[in-house]
mmCIF file of N, CA and C in Angstrom:
data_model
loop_
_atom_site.group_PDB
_atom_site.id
_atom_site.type_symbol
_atom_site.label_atom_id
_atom_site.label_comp_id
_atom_site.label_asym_id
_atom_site.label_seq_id
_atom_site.Cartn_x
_atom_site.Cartn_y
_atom_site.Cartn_z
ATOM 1 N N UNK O 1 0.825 -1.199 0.000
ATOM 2 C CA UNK O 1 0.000 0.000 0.000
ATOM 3 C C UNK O 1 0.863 1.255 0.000
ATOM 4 N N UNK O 2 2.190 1.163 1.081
ATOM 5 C CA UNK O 2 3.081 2.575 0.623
ATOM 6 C C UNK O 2 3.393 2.397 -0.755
ATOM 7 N N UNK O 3 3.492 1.597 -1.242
ATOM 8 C CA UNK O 3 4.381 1.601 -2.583
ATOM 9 C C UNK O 3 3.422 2.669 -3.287
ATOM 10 N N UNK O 4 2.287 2.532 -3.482
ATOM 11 C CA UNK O 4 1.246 3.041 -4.151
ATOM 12 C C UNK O 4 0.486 4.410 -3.892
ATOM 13 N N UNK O 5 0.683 4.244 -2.571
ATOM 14 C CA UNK O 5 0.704 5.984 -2.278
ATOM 15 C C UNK O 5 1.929 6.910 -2.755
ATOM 16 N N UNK O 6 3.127 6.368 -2.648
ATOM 17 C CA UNK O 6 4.178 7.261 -3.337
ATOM 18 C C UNK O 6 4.071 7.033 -4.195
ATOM 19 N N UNK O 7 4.011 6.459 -5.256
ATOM 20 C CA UNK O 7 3.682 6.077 -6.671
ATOM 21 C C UNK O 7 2.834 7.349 -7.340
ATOM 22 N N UNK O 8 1.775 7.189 -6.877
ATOM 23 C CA UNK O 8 0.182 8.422 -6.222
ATOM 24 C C UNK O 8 0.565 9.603 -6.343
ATOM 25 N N UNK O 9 1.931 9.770 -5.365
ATOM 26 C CA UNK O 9 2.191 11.024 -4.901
ATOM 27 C C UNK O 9 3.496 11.290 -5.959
ATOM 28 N N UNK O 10 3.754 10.764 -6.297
ATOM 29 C CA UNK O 10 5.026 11.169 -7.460
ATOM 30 C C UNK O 10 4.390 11.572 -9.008
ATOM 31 N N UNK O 11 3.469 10.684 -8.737
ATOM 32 C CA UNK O 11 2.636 10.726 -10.464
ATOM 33 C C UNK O 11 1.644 12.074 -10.485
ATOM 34 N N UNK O 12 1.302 12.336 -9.469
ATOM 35 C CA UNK O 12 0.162 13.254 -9.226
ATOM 36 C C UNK O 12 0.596 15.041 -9.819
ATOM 37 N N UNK O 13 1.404 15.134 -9.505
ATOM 38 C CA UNK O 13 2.091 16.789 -10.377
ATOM 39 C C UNK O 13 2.102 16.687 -11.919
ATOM 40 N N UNK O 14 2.214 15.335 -12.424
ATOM 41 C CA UNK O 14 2.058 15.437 -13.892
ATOM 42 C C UNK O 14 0.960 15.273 -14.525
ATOM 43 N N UNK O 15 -0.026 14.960 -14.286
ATOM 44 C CA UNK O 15 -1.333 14.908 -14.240
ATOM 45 C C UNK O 15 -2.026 16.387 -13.741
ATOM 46 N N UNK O 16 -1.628 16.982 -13.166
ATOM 47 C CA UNK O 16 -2.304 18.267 -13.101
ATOM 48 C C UNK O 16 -1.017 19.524 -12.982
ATOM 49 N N UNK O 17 -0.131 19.772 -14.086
ATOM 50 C CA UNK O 17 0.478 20.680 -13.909
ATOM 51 C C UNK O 17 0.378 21.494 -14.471
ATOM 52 N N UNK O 18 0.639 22.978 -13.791
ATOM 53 C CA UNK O 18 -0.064 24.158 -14.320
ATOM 54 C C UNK O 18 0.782 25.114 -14.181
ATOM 55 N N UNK O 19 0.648 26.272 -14.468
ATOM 56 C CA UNK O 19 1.569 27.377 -14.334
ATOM 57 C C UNK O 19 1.775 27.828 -12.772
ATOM 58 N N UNK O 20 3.050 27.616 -12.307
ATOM 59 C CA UNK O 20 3.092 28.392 -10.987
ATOM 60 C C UNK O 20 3.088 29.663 -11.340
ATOM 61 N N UNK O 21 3.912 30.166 -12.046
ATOM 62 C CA UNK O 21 3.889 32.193 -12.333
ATOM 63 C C UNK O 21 2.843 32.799 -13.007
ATOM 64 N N UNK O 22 2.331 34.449 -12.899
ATOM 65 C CA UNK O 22 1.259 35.026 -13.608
ATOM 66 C C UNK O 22 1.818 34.976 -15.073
ATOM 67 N N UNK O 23 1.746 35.155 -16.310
ATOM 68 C CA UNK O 23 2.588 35.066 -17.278
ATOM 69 C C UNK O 23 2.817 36.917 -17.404
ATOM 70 N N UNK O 24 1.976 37.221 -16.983
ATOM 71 C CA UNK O 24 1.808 39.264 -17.200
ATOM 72 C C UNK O 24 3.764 39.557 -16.310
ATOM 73 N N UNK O 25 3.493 38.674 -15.051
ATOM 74 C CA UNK O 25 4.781 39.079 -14.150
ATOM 75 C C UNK O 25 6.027 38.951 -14.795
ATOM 76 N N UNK O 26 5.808 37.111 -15.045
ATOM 77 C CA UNK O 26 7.258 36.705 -15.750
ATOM 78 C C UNK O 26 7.279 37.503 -16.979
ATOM 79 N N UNK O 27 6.478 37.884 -18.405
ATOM 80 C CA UNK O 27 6.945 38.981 -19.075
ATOM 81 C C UNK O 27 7.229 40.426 -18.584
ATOM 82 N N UNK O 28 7.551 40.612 -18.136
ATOM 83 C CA UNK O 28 7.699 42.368 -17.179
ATOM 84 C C UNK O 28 8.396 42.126 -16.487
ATOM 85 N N UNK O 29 8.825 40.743 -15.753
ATOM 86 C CA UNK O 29 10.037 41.112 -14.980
ATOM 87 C C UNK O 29 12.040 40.313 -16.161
ATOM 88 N N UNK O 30 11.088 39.570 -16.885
ATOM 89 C CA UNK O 30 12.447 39.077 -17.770
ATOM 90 C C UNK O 30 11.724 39.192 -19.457
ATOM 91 N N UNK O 31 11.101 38.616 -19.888
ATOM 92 C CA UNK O 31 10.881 38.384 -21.386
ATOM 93 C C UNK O 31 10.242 39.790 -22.379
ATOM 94 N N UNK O 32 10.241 40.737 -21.474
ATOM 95 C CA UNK O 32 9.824 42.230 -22.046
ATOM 96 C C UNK O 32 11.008 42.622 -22.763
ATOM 97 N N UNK O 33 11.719 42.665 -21.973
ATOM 98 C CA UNK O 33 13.289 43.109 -21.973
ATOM 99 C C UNK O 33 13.450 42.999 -23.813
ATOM 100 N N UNK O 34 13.024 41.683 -23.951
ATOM 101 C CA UNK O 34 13.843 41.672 -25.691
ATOM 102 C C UNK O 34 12.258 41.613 -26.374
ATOM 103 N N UNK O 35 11.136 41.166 -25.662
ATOM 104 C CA UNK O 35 9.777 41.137 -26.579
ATOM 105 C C UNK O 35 9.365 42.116 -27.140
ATOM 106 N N UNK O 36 9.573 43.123 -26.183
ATOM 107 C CA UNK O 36 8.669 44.433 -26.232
ATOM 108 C C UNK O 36 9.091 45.596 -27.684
ATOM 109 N N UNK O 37 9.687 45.018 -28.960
ATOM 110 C CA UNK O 37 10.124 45.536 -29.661
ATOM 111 C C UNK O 37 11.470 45.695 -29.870
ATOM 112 N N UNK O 38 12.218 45.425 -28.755
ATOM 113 C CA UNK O 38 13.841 46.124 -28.793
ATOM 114 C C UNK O 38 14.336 45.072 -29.640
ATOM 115 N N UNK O 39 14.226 44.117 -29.934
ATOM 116 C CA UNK O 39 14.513 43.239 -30.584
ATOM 117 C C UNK O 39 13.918 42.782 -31.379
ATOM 118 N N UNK O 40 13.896 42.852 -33.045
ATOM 119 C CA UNK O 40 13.584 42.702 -34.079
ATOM 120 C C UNK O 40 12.555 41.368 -34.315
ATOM 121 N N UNK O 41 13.726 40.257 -33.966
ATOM 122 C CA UNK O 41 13.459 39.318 -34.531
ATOM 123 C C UNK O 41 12.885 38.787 -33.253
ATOM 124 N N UNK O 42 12.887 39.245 -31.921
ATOM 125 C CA UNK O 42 11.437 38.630 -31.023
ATOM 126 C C UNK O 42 10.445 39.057 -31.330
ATOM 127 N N UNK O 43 9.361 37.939 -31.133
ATOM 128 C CA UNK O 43 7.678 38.756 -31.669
ATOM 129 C C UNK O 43 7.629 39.363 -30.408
ATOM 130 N N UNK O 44 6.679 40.619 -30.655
ATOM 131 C CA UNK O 44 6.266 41.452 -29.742
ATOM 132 C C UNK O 44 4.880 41.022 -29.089
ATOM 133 N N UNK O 45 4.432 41.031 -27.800
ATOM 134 C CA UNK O 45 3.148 40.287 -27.574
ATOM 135 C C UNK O 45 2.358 41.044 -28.572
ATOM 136 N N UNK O 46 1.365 40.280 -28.759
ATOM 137 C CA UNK O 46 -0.281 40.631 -29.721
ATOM 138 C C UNK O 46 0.622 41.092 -31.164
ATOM 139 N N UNK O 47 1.821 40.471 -31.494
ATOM 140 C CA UNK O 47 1.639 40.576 -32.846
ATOM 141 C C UNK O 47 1.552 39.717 -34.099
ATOM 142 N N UNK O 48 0.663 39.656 -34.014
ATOM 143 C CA UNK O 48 -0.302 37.960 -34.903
ATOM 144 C C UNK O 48 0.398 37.855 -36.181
ATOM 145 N N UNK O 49 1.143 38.795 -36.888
ATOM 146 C CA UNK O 49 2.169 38.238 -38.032
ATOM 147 C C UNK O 49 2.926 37.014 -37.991
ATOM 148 N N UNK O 50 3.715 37.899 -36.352
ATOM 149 C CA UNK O 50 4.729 37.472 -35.951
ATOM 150 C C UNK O 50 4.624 35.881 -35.492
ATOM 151 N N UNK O 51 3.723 36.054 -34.883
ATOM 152 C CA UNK O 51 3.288 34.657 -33.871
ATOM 153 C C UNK O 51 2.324 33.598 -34.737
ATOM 154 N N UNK O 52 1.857 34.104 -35.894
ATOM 155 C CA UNK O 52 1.005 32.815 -36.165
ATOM 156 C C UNK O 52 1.725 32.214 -36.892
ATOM 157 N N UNK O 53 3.048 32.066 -37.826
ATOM 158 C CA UNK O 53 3.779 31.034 -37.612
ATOM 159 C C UNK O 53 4.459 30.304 -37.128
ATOM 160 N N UNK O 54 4.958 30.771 -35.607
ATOM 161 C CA UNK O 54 5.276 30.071 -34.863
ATOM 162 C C UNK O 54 4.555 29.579 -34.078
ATOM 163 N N UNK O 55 3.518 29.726 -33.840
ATOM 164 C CA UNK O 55 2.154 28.971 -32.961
ATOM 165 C C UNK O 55 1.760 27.475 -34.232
ATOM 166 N N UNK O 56 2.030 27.678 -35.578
ATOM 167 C CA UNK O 56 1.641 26.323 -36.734
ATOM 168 C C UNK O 56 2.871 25.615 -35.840
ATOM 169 N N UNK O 57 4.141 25.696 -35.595
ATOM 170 C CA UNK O 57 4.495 24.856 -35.338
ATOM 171 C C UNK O 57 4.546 24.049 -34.518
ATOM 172 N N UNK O 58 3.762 24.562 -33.248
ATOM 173 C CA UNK O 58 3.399 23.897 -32.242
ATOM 174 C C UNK O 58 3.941 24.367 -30.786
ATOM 175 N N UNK O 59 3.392 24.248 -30.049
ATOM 176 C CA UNK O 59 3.390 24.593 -28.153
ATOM 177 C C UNK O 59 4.929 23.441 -27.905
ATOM 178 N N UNK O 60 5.026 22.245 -28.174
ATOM 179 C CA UNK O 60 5.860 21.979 -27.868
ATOM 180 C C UNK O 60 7.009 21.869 -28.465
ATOM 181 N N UNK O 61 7.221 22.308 -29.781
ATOM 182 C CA UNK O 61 7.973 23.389 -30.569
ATOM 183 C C UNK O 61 9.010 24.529 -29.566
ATOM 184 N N UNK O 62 7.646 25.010 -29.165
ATOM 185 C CA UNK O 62 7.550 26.831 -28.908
ATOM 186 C C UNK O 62 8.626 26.620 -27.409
ATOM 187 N N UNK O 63 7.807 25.633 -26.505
ATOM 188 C CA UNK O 63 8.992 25.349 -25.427
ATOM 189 C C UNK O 63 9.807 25.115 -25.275
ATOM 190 N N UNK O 64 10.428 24.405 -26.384
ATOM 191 C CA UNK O 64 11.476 23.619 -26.615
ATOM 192 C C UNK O 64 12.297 25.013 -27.110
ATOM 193 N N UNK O 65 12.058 25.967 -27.799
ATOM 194 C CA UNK O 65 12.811 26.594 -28.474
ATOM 195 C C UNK O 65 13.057 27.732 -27.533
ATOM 196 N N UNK O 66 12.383 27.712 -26.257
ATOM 197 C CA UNK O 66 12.739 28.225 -25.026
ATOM 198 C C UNK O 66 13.776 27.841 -24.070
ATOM 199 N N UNK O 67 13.222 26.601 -23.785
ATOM 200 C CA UNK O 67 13.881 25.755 -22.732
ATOM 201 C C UNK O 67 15.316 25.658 -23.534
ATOM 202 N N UNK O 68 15.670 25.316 -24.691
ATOM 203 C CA UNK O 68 16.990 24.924 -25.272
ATOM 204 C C UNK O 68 17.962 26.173 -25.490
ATOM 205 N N UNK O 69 17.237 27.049 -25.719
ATOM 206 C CA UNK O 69 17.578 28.317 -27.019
ATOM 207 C C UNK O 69 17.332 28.102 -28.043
ATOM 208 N N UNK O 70 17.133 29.380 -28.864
ATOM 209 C CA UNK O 70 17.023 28.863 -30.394
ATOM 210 C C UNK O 70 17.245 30.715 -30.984
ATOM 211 N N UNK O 71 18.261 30.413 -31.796
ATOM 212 C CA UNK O 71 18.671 31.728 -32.459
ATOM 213 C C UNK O 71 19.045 32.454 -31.291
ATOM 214 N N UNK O 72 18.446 33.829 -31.746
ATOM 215 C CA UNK O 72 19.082 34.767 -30.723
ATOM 216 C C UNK O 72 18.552 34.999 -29.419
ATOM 217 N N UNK O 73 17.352 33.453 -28.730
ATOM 218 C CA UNK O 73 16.625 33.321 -27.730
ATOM 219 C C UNK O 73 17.755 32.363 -26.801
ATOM 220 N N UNK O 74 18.187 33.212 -25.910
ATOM 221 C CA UNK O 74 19.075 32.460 -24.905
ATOM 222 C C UNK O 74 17.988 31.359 -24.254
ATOM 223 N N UNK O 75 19.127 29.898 -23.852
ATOM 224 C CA UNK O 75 18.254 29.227 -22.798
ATOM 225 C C UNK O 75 17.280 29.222 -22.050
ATOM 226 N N UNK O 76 16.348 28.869 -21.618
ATOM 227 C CA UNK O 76 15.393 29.014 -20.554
ATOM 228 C C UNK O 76 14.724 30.671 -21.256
ATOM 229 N N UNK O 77 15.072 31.159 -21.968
ATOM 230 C CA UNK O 77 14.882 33.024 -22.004
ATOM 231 C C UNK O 77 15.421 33.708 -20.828
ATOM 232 N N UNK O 78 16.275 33.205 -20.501
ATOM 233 C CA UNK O 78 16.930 33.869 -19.075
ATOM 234 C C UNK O 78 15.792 34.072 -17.566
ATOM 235 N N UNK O 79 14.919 33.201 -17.875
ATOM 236 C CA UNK O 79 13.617 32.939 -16.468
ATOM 237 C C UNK O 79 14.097 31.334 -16.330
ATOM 238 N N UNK O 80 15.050 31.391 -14.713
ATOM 239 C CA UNK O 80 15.796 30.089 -13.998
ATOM 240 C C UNK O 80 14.899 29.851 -13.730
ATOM 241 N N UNK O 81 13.402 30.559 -13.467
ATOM 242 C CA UNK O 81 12.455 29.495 -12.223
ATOM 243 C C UNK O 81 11.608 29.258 -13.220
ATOM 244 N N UNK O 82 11.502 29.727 -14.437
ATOM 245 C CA UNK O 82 10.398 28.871 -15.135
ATOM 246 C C UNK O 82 10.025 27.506 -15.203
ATOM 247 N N UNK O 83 8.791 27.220 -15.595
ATOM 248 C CA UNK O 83 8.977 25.717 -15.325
ATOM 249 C C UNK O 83 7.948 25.665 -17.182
ATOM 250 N N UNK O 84 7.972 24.316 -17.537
ATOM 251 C CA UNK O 84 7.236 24.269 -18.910
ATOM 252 C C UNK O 84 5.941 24.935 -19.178
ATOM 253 N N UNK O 85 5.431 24.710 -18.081
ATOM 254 C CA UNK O 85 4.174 25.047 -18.226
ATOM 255 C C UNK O 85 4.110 26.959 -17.800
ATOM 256 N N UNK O 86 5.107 27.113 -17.382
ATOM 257 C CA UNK O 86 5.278 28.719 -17.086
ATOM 258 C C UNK O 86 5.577 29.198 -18.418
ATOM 259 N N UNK O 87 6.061 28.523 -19.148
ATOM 260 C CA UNK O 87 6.636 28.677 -20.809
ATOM 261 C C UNK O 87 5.304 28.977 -21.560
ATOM 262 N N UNK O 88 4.685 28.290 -21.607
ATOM 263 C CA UNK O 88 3.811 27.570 -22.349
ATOM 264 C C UNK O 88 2.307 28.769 -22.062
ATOM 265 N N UNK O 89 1.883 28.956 -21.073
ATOM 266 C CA UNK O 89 1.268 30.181 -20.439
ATOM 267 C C UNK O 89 1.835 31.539 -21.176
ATOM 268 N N UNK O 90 3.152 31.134 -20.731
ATOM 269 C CA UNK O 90 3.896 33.205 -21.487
ATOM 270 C C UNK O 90 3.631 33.011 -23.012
ATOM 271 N N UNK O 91 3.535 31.705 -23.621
ATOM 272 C CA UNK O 91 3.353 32.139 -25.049
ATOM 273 C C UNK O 91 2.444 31.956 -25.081
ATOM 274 N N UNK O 92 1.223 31.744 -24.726
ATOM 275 C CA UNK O 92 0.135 32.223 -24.701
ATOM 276 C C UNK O 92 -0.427 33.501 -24.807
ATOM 277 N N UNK O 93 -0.259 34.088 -23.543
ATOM 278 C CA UNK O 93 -0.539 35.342 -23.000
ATOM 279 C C UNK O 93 0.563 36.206 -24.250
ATOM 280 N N UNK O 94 1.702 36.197 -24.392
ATOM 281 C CA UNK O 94 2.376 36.915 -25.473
ATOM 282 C C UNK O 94 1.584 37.051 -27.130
ATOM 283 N N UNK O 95 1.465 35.695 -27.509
ATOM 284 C CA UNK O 95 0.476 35.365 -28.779
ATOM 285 C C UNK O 95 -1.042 35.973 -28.621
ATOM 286 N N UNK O 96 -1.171 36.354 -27.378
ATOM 287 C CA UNK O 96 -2.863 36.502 -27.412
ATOM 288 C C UNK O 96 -3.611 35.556 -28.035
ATOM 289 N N UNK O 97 -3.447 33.901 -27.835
ATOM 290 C CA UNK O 97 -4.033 33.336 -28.215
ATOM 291 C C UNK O 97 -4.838 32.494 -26.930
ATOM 292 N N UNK O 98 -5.385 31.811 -27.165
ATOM 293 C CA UNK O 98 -6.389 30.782 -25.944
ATOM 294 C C UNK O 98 -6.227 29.332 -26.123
ATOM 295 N N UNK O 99 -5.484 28.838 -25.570
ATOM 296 C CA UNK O 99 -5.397 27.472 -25.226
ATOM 297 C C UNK O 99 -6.090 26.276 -25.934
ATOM 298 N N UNK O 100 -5.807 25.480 -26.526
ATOM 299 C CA UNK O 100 -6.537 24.286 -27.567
ATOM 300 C C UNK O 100 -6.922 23.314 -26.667
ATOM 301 N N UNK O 101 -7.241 23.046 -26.992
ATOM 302 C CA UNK O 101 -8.301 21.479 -26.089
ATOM 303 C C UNK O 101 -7.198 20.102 -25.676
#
């Protein structure tokens, strides 16, 4: 029966994981910095040119090209406490788009 409660309790965060951060905070306190225009080739939030081809390629695309780097997007985007789903929220809220099923 312990086996299965820790089992329970280990499995249970992946099954319901969600954003610990507001995504409004984590952009304004790190991902503004290069979103907010100063940087060319970051999309700027709400700019649907920019973002609706990188939203075709997919959310787990989009994290990945966070979490790894990609081009002139340092690692993680320079947010240590992000977690995937904190990712995944900011490009949301950045894209102004709403979440797929």
């Amino acid at each position: 029966m312990t086996k299965w409660l820790l089992a329970a309790g280990v499995l249970m965060p992946l099954y319901s994981a969600q954003a610990t951060q507001d995504p409004e905070a984590v952009y304004n306190r790190v991902c503004g910095a290069c979103h907010s225009g100063q940087l060319p080739m970051a999309p700027a939030r709400g700019d649907q040119d920019a973002w609706t081809p990188r939203l075709a390629k997919g959310m787990g695309t989009l994290v990945q090209h966070v979490t790894q780097g990609f081009k002139a997007m340092p690692p993680r985007g320079l947010c240590m406490d992000c977690s995937a789903e904190d990712y995944q929220a900011i490009i949301l809220w950045m894209s102004e788009s709403k979440p797929g099923p």
